[in-house]
Amino acid sequence: MVEAHLNGVRNAAATAWNILNRGGSALDAVEEAVVVLEDDETFDAGRGSFLNRDGKVQLDALIMDGATLAAGGVGCVEHLRHPVRVARKILSESPHVYFVAEGAERFAVEHGIPLCRNGDLVIPREVDRLREYQAHEEAHRADLFAPTISHDTVGAVALDRDGNIAAATSTGGTLNKAPGRLGDSSLIGCGCFADNKTAAASTTGWGEPIMKLVLAKWAADRVASGNLPEWAAAEAINYLKARVNGHGGIILLDTRGRFGIAHNTPRMAWALWTVKEESSGIERNG
Ligand code: ASP
């Protein structure tokens, strides 16, 4: 699925770039990039996500504005095609920051976002994947944190003309997760973070190790203390491995347009679009 992943992230980057190029905000850019990825069944977000133990899709997402620190998040939602859209509504229209489960879905309906059936988010590939996993559950348990276990959370970071940065992350979480389990992706500072004074970050990988380290904020703080995002991203992944034997990846961007992309999994698809360059990759060091 390498090509599908590369096409997906390139499409998302192109969508975000069109918004930024027209003078749109970083916040709009990351939201629309993540919507593209939620719509793309290749990834573990929106339709096509990994299934939980009960065979259901259960989604988490967060969006954060580096200019104001406004944020919106949803967790354990089962009837939303685009959780990041609801997260964005929470950011802009609610005094609260985070909604879960039925409360999040009720908020969505009250703000004009229709619900879908959970079955609309489930695809045959994932039904087969869960069946295969559950048939060999004992064997999988031994290497729960193995770097080869697939993680396909999506995320975006962006910098706009006004010098503001933003980040968004969306996920179906981990395969065969217990119902109600929440990962790092939608938690502020863990799977997603943005502050103009530090950096914008989005992470992927097994969420439990990442959230213990509050990894996105950890990386952003390293940028605030004068380190290049390129170095801070690599160091965050080294720290994840050294401290909790975690595997994952991070994208990191500051308000000067300096960025870092790092992962210690064999692959992580990424795409980058700036005034100077347009590139993408998937292999480690690639
Ligand atoms: N971080 C996500 C989670 O633990 C999984 C992933 O990145 O694919 O929910």
PDB file of C-alpha atoms and ligand atoms in Angstrom:
ATOM      1  CA  MET A   1       0.000   0.000   0.000  1.00  0.00           C
ATOM      2  CA  VAL A   2       3.038   2.274  -0.348  1.00  0.00           C
ATOM      3  CA  GLU A   3       1.759   4.129  -3.407  1.00  0.00           C
ATOM      4  CA  ALA A   4      -1.681   4.593  -1.858  1.00  0.00           C
ATOM      5  CA  HIS A   5      -0.088   6.138   1.224  1.00  0.00           C
ATOM      6  CA  LEU A   6       2.104   8.457  -0.820  1.00  0.00           C
ATOM      7  CA  ASN A   7      -0.802   9.552  -2.999  1.00  0.00           C
ATOM      8  CA  GLY A   8      -2.909  10.163   0.082  1.00  0.00           C
ATOM      9  CA  VAL A   9      -0.425  12.423   1.826  1.00  0.00           C
ATOM     10  CA  ARG A  10       0.358  14.272  -1.414  1.00  0.00           C
ATOM     11  CA  ASN A  11      -3.346  14.966  -1.952  1.00  0.00           C
ATOM     12  CA  ALA A  12      -3.672  16.248   1.594  1.00  0.00           C
ATOM     13  CA  ALA A  13      -0.624  18.507   1.229  1.00  0.00           C
ATOM     14  CA  ALA A  14      -1.901  19.867  -2.074  1.00  0.00           C
ATOM     15  CA  THR A  15      -5.274  20.672  -0.514  1.00  0.00           C
ATOM     16  CA  ALA A  16      -3.637  22.472   2.400  1.00  0.00           C
ATOM     17  CA  TRP A  17      -1.295  24.350   0.075  1.00  0.00           C
ATOM     18  CA  ASN A  18      -4.178  25.642  -2.051  1.00  0.00           C
ATOM     19  CA  ILE A  19      -5.737  27.124   1.063  1.00  0.00           C
ATOM     20  CA  LEU A  20      -2.496  28.689   2.284  1.00  0.00           C
ATOM     21  CA  ASN A  21      -1.639  29.997  -1.162  1.00  0.00           C
ATOM     22  CA  ARG A  22      -4.973  31.842  -1.318  1.00  0.00           C
ATOM     23  CA  GLY A  23      -4.138  33.492   1.993  1.00  0.00           C
ATOM     24  CA  GLY A  24      -6.142  31.030   4.096  1.00  0.00           C
ATOM     25  CA  SER A  25      -5.309  30.230   7.691  1.00  0.00           C
ATOM     26  CA  ALA A  26      -3.095  27.447   8.994  1.00  0.00           C
ATOM     27  CA  LEU A  27      -6.104  26.243  10.958  1.00  0.00           C
ATOM     28  CA  ASP A  28      -8.205  25.849   7.795  1.00  0.00           C
ATOM     29  CA  ALA A  29      -5.275  24.183   6.036  1.00  0.00           C
ATOM     30  CA  VAL A  30      -4.765  21.475   8.666  1.00  0.00           C
ATOM     31  CA  GLU A  31      -8.490  20.843   8.965  1.00  0.00           C
ATOM     32  CA  GLU A  32      -8.929  20.345   5.226  1.00  0.00           C
ATOM     33  CA  ALA A  33      -5.765  18.238   4.923  1.00  0.00           C
ATOM     34  CA  VAL A  34      -7.055  15.926   7.632  1.00  0.00           C
ATOM     35  CA  VAL A  35     -10.524  15.741   6.037  1.00  0.00           C
ATOM     36  CA  VAL A  36      -8.848  14.509   2.823  1.00  0.00           C
ATOM     37  CA  LEU A  37      -7.052  11.821   4.825  1.00  0.00           C
ATOM     38  CA  GLU A  38     -10.189  10.862   6.783  1.00  0.00           C
ATOM     39  CA  ASP A  39     -11.926  10.341   3.439  1.00  0.00           C
ATOM     40  CA  ASP A  40      -9.060   8.207   2.144  1.00  0.00           C
ATOM     41  CA  GLU A  41      -9.659   4.575   3.131  1.00  0.00           C
ATOM     42  CA  THR A  42      -5.931   3.883   3.009  1.00  0.00           C
ATOM     43  CA  PHE A  43      -5.487   5.428   6.437  1.00  0.00           C
ATOM     44  CA  ASP A  44      -6.583   4.724   9.992  1.00  0.00           C
ATOM     45  CA  ALA A  45      -8.925   7.712  10.243  1.00  0.00           C
ATOM     46  CA  GLY A  46     -12.557   8.156   9.321  1.00  0.00           C
ATOM     47  CA  ARG A  47     -13.916   5.433   7.004  1.00  0.00           C
ATOM     48  CA  GLY A  48     -11.467   2.525   6.682  1.00  0.00           C
ATOM     49  CA  SER A  49     -10.118   2.824  10.236  1.00  0.00           C
ATOM     50  CA  PHE A  50      -8.918  -0.137  12.264  1.00  0.00           C
ATOM     51  CA  LEU A  51     -11.740  -1.844  14.147  1.00  0.00           C
ATOM     52  CA  ASN A  52     -11.952  -2.173  17.898  1.00  0.00           C
ATOM     53  CA  ARG A  53     -12.456  -5.466  19.717  1.00  0.00           C
ATOM     54  CA  ASP A  54     -16.207  -5.299  19.050  1.00  0.00           C
ATOM     55  CA  GLY A  55     -15.746  -4.779  15.316  1.00  0.00           C
ATOM     56  CA  LYS A  56     -16.688  -1.105  15.486  1.00  0.00           C
ATOM     57  CA  VAL A  57     -14.919   2.034  14.309  1.00  0.00           C
ATOM     58  CA  GLN A  58     -14.266   4.386  17.234  1.00  0.00           C
ATOM     59  CA  LEU A  59     -12.571   7.663  16.350  1.00  0.00           C
ATOM     60  CA  ASP A  60     -10.528  10.374  18.091  1.00  0.00           C
ATOM     61  CA  ALA A  61      -9.360  13.763  16.734  1.00  0.00           C
ATOM     62  CA  LEU A  62      -7.880  17.063  17.859  1.00  0.00           C
ATOM     63  CA  ILE A  63      -7.194  20.422  16.222  1.00  0.00           C
ATOM     64  CA  MET A  64      -5.221  23.266  17.788  1.00  0.00           C
ATOM     65  CA  ASP A  65      -4.543  26.889  16.878  1.00  0.00           C
ATOM     66  CA  GLY A  66      -1.024  28.069  17.687  1.00  0.00           C
ATOM     67  CA  ALA A  67      -2.008  31.745  17.688  1.00  0.00           C
ATOM     68  CA  THR A  68      -4.614  31.540  20.449  1.00  0.00           C
ATOM     69  CA  LEU A  69      -4.072  28.047  21.917  1.00  0.00           C
ATOM     70  CA  ALA A  70      -7.740  27.388  21.171  1.00  0.00           C
ATOM     71  CA  ALA A  71      -8.307  23.666  20.725  1.00  0.00           C
ATOM     72  CA  GLY A  72     -11.114  21.240  20.011  1.00  0.00           C
ATOM     73  CA  GLY A  73     -11.085  17.512  20.494  1.00  0.00           C
ATOM     74  CA  VAL A  74     -13.383  14.507  20.254  1.00  0.00           C
ATOM     75  CA  GLY A  75     -12.857  11.010  21.610  1.00  0.00           C
ATOM     76  CA  CYS A  76     -14.555   7.636  21.130  1.00  0.00           C
ATOM     77  CA  VAL A  77     -17.025   8.851  18.506  1.00  0.00           C
ATOM     78  CA  GLU A  78     -18.718   6.196  16.401  1.00  0.00           C
ATOM     79  CA  HIS A  79     -21.021   8.051  14.030  1.00  0.00           C
ATOM     80  CA  LEU A  80     -18.956  10.843  12.479  1.00  0.00           C
ATOM     81  CA  ARG A  81     -17.346  10.719   9.052  1.00  0.00           C
ATOM     82  CA  HIS A  82     -15.046  13.636   9.782  1.00  0.00           C
ATOM     83  CA  PRO A  83     -14.224  13.893  13.467  1.00  0.00           C
ATOM     84  CA  VAL A  84     -11.809  16.757  12.754  1.00  0.00           C
ATOM     85  CA  ARG A  85     -14.735  18.899  11.517  1.00  0.00           C
ATOM     86  CA  VAL A  86     -16.469  18.459  14.846  1.00  0.00           C
ATOM     87  CA  ALA A  87     -13.209  19.186  16.643  1.00  0.00           C
ATOM     88  CA  ARG A  88     -12.958  22.423  14.663  1.00  0.00           C
ATOM     89  CA  LYS A  89     -16.527  23.374  15.608  1.00  0.00           C
ATOM     90  CA  ILE A  90     -15.697  22.751  19.254  1.00  0.00           C
ATOM     91  CA  LEU A  91     -12.625  24.955  18.891  1.00  0.00           C
ATOM     92  CA  SER A  92     -14.585  27.831  17.411  1.00  0.00           C
ATOM     93  CA  GLU A  93     -18.029  27.519  18.979  1.00  0.00           C
ATOM     94  CA  SER A  94     -17.742  25.913  22.393  1.00  0.00           C
ATOM     95  CA  PRO A  95     -16.370  27.169  25.704  1.00  0.00           C
ATOM     96  CA  HIS A  96     -15.234  23.571  26.237  1.00  0.00           C
ATOM     97  CA  VAL A  97     -12.225  21.913  24.649  1.00  0.00           C
ATOM     98  CA  TYR A  98     -13.061  18.230  24.598  1.00  0.00           C
ATOM     99  CA  PHE A  99     -16.155  16.086  24.069  1.00  0.00           C
ATOM    100  CA  VAL A 100     -16.429  12.298  24.114  1.00  0.00           C
ATOM    101  CA  ALA A 101     -18.806   9.634  22.800  1.00  0.00           C
ATOM    102  CA  GLU A 102     -22.541  10.514  22.673  1.00  0.00           C
ATOM    103  CA  GLY A 103     -21.931  14.013  24.018  1.00  0.00           C
ATOM    104  CA  ALA A 104     -19.578  14.738  21.116  1.00  0.00           C
ATOM    105  CA  GLU A 105     -22.094  13.379  18.637  1.00  0.00           C
ATOM    106  CA  ARG A 106     -24.877  15.419  20.185  1.00  0.00           C
ATOM    107  CA  PHE A 107     -22.668  18.517  19.905  1.00  0.00           C
ATOM    108  CA  ALA A 108     -22.113  17.685  16.227  1.00  0.00           C
ATOM    109  CA  VAL A 109     -25.838  17.425  15.475  1.00  0.00           C
ATOM    110  CA  GLU A 110     -26.569  20.630  17.384  1.00  0.00           C
ATOM    111  CA  HIS A 111     -24.013  22.361  15.162  1.00  0.00           C
ATOM    112  CA  GLY A 112     -25.334  21.063  11.856  1.00  0.00           C
ATOM    113  CA  ILE A 113     -23.025  18.078  11.329  1.00  0.00           C
ATOM    114  CA  PRO A 114     -25.008  14.931  10.483  1.00  0.00           C
ATOM    115  CA  LEU A 115     -24.273  11.540  11.983  1.00  0.00           C
ATOM    116  CA  CYS A 116     -23.625   8.404   9.950  1.00  0.00           C
ATOM    117  CA  ARG A 117     -24.053   4.749  10.822  1.00  0.00           C
ATOM    118  CA  ASN A 118     -21.022   3.015  12.292  1.00  0.00           C
ATOM    119  CA  GLY A 119     -21.307   0.484   9.483  1.00  0.00           C
ATOM    120  CA  ASP A 120     -20.710   3.307   6.973  1.00  0.00           C
ATOM    121  CA  LEU A 121     -17.194   3.648   8.411  1.00  0.00           C
ATOM    122  CA  VAL A 122     -16.361  -0.081   8.265  1.00  0.00           C
ATOM    123  CA  ILE A 123     -14.735  -1.559   5.150  1.00  0.00           C
ATOM    124  CA  PRO A 124     -14.204  -5.263   4.292  1.00  0.00           C
ATOM    125  CA  ARG A 125     -10.385  -4.965   4.452  1.00  0.00           C
ATOM    126  CA  GLU A 126     -10.643  -4.046   8.127  1.00  0.00           C
ATOM    127  CA  VAL A 127     -13.184  -6.746   8.923  1.00  0.00           C
ATOM    128  CA  ASP A 128     -10.675  -9.272   7.534  1.00  0.00           C
ATOM    129  CA  ARG A 129      -7.778  -7.656   9.377  1.00  0.00           C
ATOM    130  CA  LEU A 130      -9.590  -7.851  12.704  1.00  0.00           C
ATOM    131  CA  ARG A 131     -10.646 -11.449  12.079  1.00  0.00           C
ATOM    132  CA  GLU A 132      -7.049 -12.426  11.293  1.00  0.00           C
ATOM    133  CA  TYR A 133      -5.760 -10.581  14.346  1.00  0.00           C
ATOM    134  CA  GLN A 134      -8.267 -12.134  16.714  1.00  0.00           C
ATOM    135  CA  ALA A 135      -7.573 -15.624  15.321  1.00  0.00           C
ATOM    136  CA  HIS A 136      -3.904 -15.211  16.328  1.00  0.00           C
ATOM    137  CA  GLU A 137      -4.329 -12.947  19.306  1.00  0.00           C
ATOM    138  CA  GLU A 138      -1.910 -14.792  21.586  1.00  0.00           C
ATOM    139  CA  ALA A 139       0.926 -14.492  19.086  1.00  0.00           C
ATOM    140  CA  HIS A 140       0.263 -10.779  18.559  1.00  0.00           C
ATOM    141  CA  ARG A 141       0.198 -10.044  22.281  1.00  0.00           C
ATOM    142  CA  ALA A 142       3.881 -10.974  22.586  1.00  0.00           C
ATOM    143  CA  ASP A 143       4.962  -8.137  20.314  1.00  0.00           C
ATOM    144  CA  LEU A 144       2.301  -5.569  21.055  1.00  0.00           C
ATOM    145  CA  PHE A 145       4.720  -2.666  20.694  1.00  0.00           C
ATOM    146  CA  ALA A 146       6.622  -4.075  17.725  1.00  0.00           C
ATOM    147  CA  PRO A 147       7.694  -1.432  15.198  1.00  0.00           C
ATOM    148  CA  THR A 148       6.191  -3.483  12.399  1.00  0.00           C
ATOM    149  CA  ILE A 149       2.636  -3.273  13.717  1.00  0.00           C
ATOM    150  CA  SER A 150       0.809  -0.882  11.474  1.00  0.00           C
ATOM    151  CA  HIS A 151      -0.237   2.579  12.693  1.00  0.00           C
ATOM    152  CA  ASP A 152      -1.992   4.806  10.275  1.00  0.00           C
ATOM    153  CA  THR A 153      -3.141   7.839  12.196  1.00  0.00           C
ATOM    154  CA  VAL A 154      -3.193  11.010  10.088  1.00  0.00           C
ATOM    155  CA  GLY A 155      -1.988  14.485  10.955  1.00  0.00           C
ATOM    156  CA  ALA A 156      -1.041  17.848   9.532  1.00  0.00           C
ATOM    157  CA  VAL A 157       0.895  20.929  10.601  1.00  0.00           C
ATOM    158  CA  ALA A 158       0.848  24.247   8.731  1.00  0.00           C
ATOM    159  CA  LEU A 159       2.208  27.800   8.784  1.00  0.00           C
ATOM    160  CA  ASP A 160       0.236  30.619   7.136  1.00  0.00           C
ATOM    161  CA  ARG A 161       1.043  34.071   5.761  1.00  0.00           C
ATOM    162  CA  ASP A 162       0.196  35.728   9.051  1.00  0.00           C
ATOM    163  CA  GLY A 163       2.873  33.653  10.754  1.00  0.00           C
ATOM    164  CA  ASN A 164       0.454  31.415  12.625  1.00  0.00           C
ATOM    165  CA  ILE A 165       0.895  27.672  12.997  1.00  0.00           C
ATOM    166  CA  ALA A 166      -1.725  24.970  13.620  1.00  0.00           C
ATOM    167  CA  ALA A 167      -1.899  21.206  13.986  1.00  0.00           C
ATOM    168  CA  ALA A 168      -4.545  18.503  13.611  1.00  0.00           C
ATOM    169  CA  THR A 169      -4.539  14.746  14.204  1.00  0.00           C
ATOM    170  CA  SER A 170      -7.239  12.150  13.546  1.00  0.00           C
ATOM    171  CA  THR A 171      -7.310   8.409  14.169  1.00  0.00           C
ATOM    172  CA  GLY A 172      -9.278   5.210  14.484  1.00  0.00           C
ATOM    173  CA  GLY A 173      -6.778   4.214  17.165  1.00  0.00           C
ATOM    174  CA  THR A 174      -5.214   0.796  17.402  1.00  0.00           C
ATOM    175  CA  LEU A 175      -6.450  -2.493  15.959  1.00  0.00           C
ATOM    176  CA  ASN A 176      -8.538  -4.590  18.362  1.00  0.00           C
ATOM    177  CA  LYS A 177      -8.497  -1.858  21.033  1.00  0.00           C
ATOM    178  CA  ALA A 178     -10.898  -2.190  23.944  1.00  0.00           C
ATOM    179  CA  PRO A 179     -14.073  -0.121  23.487  1.00  0.00           C
ATOM    180  CA  GLY A 180     -13.615   3.224  25.207  1.00  0.00           C
ATOM    181  CA  ARG A 181      -9.837   3.129  24.929  1.00  0.00           C
ATOM    182  CA  LEU A 182      -8.476   6.543  24.046  1.00  0.00           C
ATOM    183  CA  GLY A 183      -5.001   6.933  22.550  1.00  0.00           C
ATOM    184  CA  ASP A 184      -2.594   9.830  22.351  1.00  0.00           C
ATOM    185  CA  SER A 185      -3.860  11.307  19.089  1.00  0.00           C
ATOM    186  CA  SER A 186      -6.619  13.540  20.413  1.00  0.00           C
ATOM    187  CA  LEU A 187      -4.918  14.514  23.671  1.00  0.00           C
ATOM    188  CA  ILE A 188      -3.364  17.977  23.760  1.00  0.00           C
ATOM    189  CA  GLY A 189       0.423  17.763  23.882  1.00  0.00           C
ATOM    190  CA  CYS A 190       0.479  14.012  23.248  1.00  0.00           C
ATOM    191  CA  GLY A 191      -0.668  13.358  19.681  1.00  0.00           C
ATOM    192  CA  CYS A 192      -1.184  16.976  18.684  1.00  0.00           C
ATOM    193  CA  PHE A 193      -0.015  20.404  19.801  1.00  0.00           C
ATOM    194  CA  ALA A 194       0.344  23.938  18.448  1.00  0.00           C
ATOM    195  CA  ASP A 195       1.686  27.103  20.036  1.00  0.00           C
ATOM    196  CA  ASN A 196       3.165  29.982  18.038  1.00  0.00           C
ATOM    197  CA  LYS A 197       5.710  30.424  20.809  1.00  0.00           C
ATOM    198  CA  THR A 198       7.034  26.883  20.434  1.00  0.00           C
ATOM    199  CA  ALA A 199       5.937  24.665  17.519  1.00  0.00           C
ATOM    200  CA  ALA A 200       3.124  22.670  15.929  1.00  0.00           C
ATOM    201  CA  ALA A 201       3.351  18.888  16.136  1.00  0.00           C
ATOM    202  CA  SER A 202       1.417  15.762  15.210  1.00  0.00           C
ATOM    203  CA  THR A 203       2.461  12.245  16.179  1.00  0.00           C
ATOM    204  CA  THR A 204       1.631   8.673  15.234  1.00  0.00           C
ATOM    205  CA  GLY A 205       2.519   5.317  16.726  1.00  0.00           C
ATOM    206  CA  TRP A 206       1.341   3.216  19.629  1.00  0.00           C
ATOM    207  CA  GLY A 207      -0.450   5.799  21.738  1.00  0.00           C
ATOM    208  CA  GLU A 208       0.172   4.532  25.244  1.00  0.00           C
ATOM    209  CA  PRO A 209       3.960   5.177  25.226  1.00  0.00           C
ATOM    210  CA  ILE A 210       3.480   8.502  23.400  1.00  0.00           C
ATOM    211  CA  MET A 211       0.946   9.844  25.879  1.00  0.00           C
ATOM    212  CA  LYS A 212       3.099   8.917  28.880  1.00  0.00           C
ATOM    213  CA  LEU A 213       5.784  11.251  27.535  1.00  0.00           C
ATOM    214  CA  VAL A 214       3.394  14.013  26.369  1.00  0.00           C
ATOM    215  CA  LEU A 215       5.551  13.741  23.300  1.00  0.00           C
ATOM    216  CA  ALA A 216       4.216  16.485  21.005  1.00  0.00           C
ATOM    217  CA  LYS A 217       4.631  19.076  23.775  1.00  0.00           C
ATOM    218  CA  TRP A 218       8.047  17.625  24.684  1.00  0.00           C
ATOM    219  CA  ALA A 219       9.223  18.194  21.119  1.00  0.00           C
ATOM    220  CA  ALA A 220       7.685  21.692  20.915  1.00  0.00           C
ATOM    221  CA  ASP A 221       9.426  22.678  24.156  1.00  0.00           C
ATOM    222  CA  ARG A 222      12.785  21.653  22.681  1.00  0.00           C
ATOM    223  CA  VAL A 223      12.143  24.062  19.801  1.00  0.00           C
ATOM    224  CA  ALA A 224      11.245  26.820  22.295  1.00  0.00           C
ATOM    225  CA  SER A 225      14.595  26.366  23.965  1.00  0.00           C
ATOM    226  CA  GLY A 226      16.382  27.127  20.715  1.00  0.00           C
ATOM    227  CA  ASN A 227      16.732  23.768  18.981  1.00  0.00           C
ATOM    228  CA  LEU A 228      15.953  23.207  15.326  1.00  0.00           C
ATOM    229  CA  PRO A 229      12.706  21.309  14.676  1.00  0.00           C
ATOM    230  CA  GLU A 230      14.697  18.810  12.623  1.00  0.00           C
ATOM    231  CA  TRP A 231      16.781  17.955  15.688  1.00  0.00           C
ATOM    232  CA  ALA A 232      13.847  18.093  18.123  1.00  0.00           C
ATOM    233  CA  ALA A 233      11.786  15.691  15.998  1.00  0.00           C
ATOM    234  CA  ALA A 234      14.624  13.168  15.859  1.00  0.00           C
ATOM    235  CA  GLU A 235      15.288  13.577  19.581  1.00  0.00           C
ATOM    236  CA  ALA A 236      11.607  13.066  20.414  1.00  0.00           C
ATOM    237  CA  ILE A 237      11.646   9.722  18.631  1.00  0.00           C
ATOM    238  CA  ASN A 238      14.943   8.758  20.314  1.00  0.00           C
ATOM    239  CA  TYR A 239      13.390   9.678  23.663  1.00  0.00           C
ATOM    240  CA  LEU A 240      10.274   7.614  22.871  1.00  0.00           C
ATOM    241  CA  LYS A 241      12.445   4.562  22.196  1.00  0.00           C
ATOM    242  CA  ALA A 242      14.915   5.073  25.032  1.00  0.00           C
ATOM    243  CA  ARG A 243      12.421   5.921  27.765  1.00  0.00           C
ATOM    244  CA  VAL A 244       9.451   3.631  27.059  1.00  0.00           C
ATOM    245  CA  ASN A 245      10.571   1.456  24.132  1.00  0.00           C
ATOM    246  CA  GLY A 246       8.014   3.179  21.915  1.00  0.00           C
ATOM    247  CA  HIS A 247       7.764   3.280  18.141  1.00  0.00           C
ATOM    248  CA  GLY A 248       6.216   6.067  16.168  1.00  0.00           C
ATOM    249  CA  GLY A 249       6.692   9.211  14.180  1.00  0.00           C
ATOM    250  CA  ILE A 250       6.342  12.989  14.420  1.00  0.00           C
ATOM    251  CA  ILE A 251       6.008  16.011  12.162  1.00  0.00           C
ATOM    252  CA  LEU A 252       7.095  19.312  13.714  1.00  0.00           C
ATOM    253  CA  LEU A 253       6.998  22.905  12.408  1.00  0.00           C
ATOM    254  CA  ASP A 254       7.850  26.310  13.869  1.00  0.00           C
ATOM    255  CA  THR A 255       6.669  29.816  12.933  1.00  0.00           C
ATOM    256  CA  ARG A 256       9.841  30.386  10.891  1.00  0.00           C
ATOM    257  CA  GLY A 257       8.904  27.521   8.601  1.00  0.00           C
ATOM    258  CA  ARG A 258      11.606  25.222   9.913  1.00  0.00           C
ATOM    259  CA  PHE A 259      10.417  21.654  10.181  1.00  0.00           C
ATOM    260  CA  GLY A 260      11.326  18.157  11.295  1.00  0.00           C
ATOM    261  CA  ILE A 261      10.035  14.749  10.213  1.00  0.00           C
ATOM    262  CA  ALA A 262      11.175  11.667  12.121  1.00  0.00           C
ATOM    263  CA  HIS A 263      10.074   8.089  12.745  1.00  0.00           C
ATOM    264  CA  ASN A 264      11.599   4.883  14.033  1.00  0.00           C
ATOM    265  CA  THR A 265       9.026   2.651  12.353  1.00  0.00           C
ATOM    266  CA  PRO A 266      10.175   1.202   9.017  1.00  0.00           C
ATOM    267  CA  ARG A 267       7.813   3.538   7.188  1.00  0.00           C
ATOM    268  CA  MET A 268       5.781   6.706   7.698  1.00  0.00           C
ATOM    269  CA  ALA A 269       4.247   8.449   4.699  1.00  0.00           C
ATOM    270  CA  TRP A 270       4.741  12.230   4.673  1.00  0.00           C
ATOM    271  CA  ALA A 271       4.364  15.067   2.205  1.00  0.00           C
ATOM    272  CA  LEU A 272       5.742  18.555   2.383  1.00  0.00           C
ATOM    273  CA  TRP A 273       4.809  21.674   0.452  1.00  0.00           C
ATOM    274  CA  THR A 274       6.569  25.010   0.844  1.00  0.00           C
ATOM    275  CA  VAL A 275       7.216  28.010  -1.405  1.00  0.00           C
ATOM    276  CA  LYS A 276      10.585  26.462  -2.175  1.00  0.00           C
ATOM    277  CA  GLU A 277       9.902  22.768  -2.426  1.00  0.00           C
ATOM    278  CA  GLU A 278       7.400  19.996  -2.812  1.00  0.00           C
ATOM    279  CA  SER A 279       8.421  16.552  -1.638  1.00  0.00           C
ATOM    280  CA  SER A 280       7.190  13.357  -0.060  1.00  0.00           C
ATOM    281  CA  GLY A 281       8.590  10.142   1.320  1.00  0.00           C
ATOM    282  CA  ILE A 282       7.824   6.993   3.226  1.00  0.00           C
ATOM    283  CA  GLU A 283      10.994   5.004   4.073  1.00  0.00           C
ATOM    284  CA  ARG A 284      13.058   5.805   7.124  1.00  0.00           C
ATOM    285  CA  ASN A 285      15.747   8.347   6.175  1.00  0.00           C
ATOM    286  CA  GLY A 286      14.012   8.511   2.803  1.00  0.00           C
TER     287      GLY A 286
HETATM  288  N1  ASP B   1      -1.530   6.898  17.972  1.00  0.00           N
HETATM  289  C1  ASP B   1      -2.705   6.161  17.625  1.00  0.00           C
HETATM  290  C2  ASP B   1      -3.340   5.598  18.847  1.00  0.00           C
HETATM  291  O1  ASP B   1      -2.656   5.046  19.676  1.00  0.00           O
HETATM  292  C3  ASP B   1      -2.481   5.074  16.658  1.00  0.00           C
HETATM  293  C4  ASP B   1      -1.742   5.451  15.430  1.00  0.00           C
HETATM  294  O2  ASP B   1      -0.919   6.367  15.434  1.00  0.00           O
HETATM  295  O3  ASP B   1      -1.986   4.842  14.401  1.00  0.00           O
HETATM  296  O4  ASP B   1      -4.539   5.668  18.969  1.00  0.00           O
END
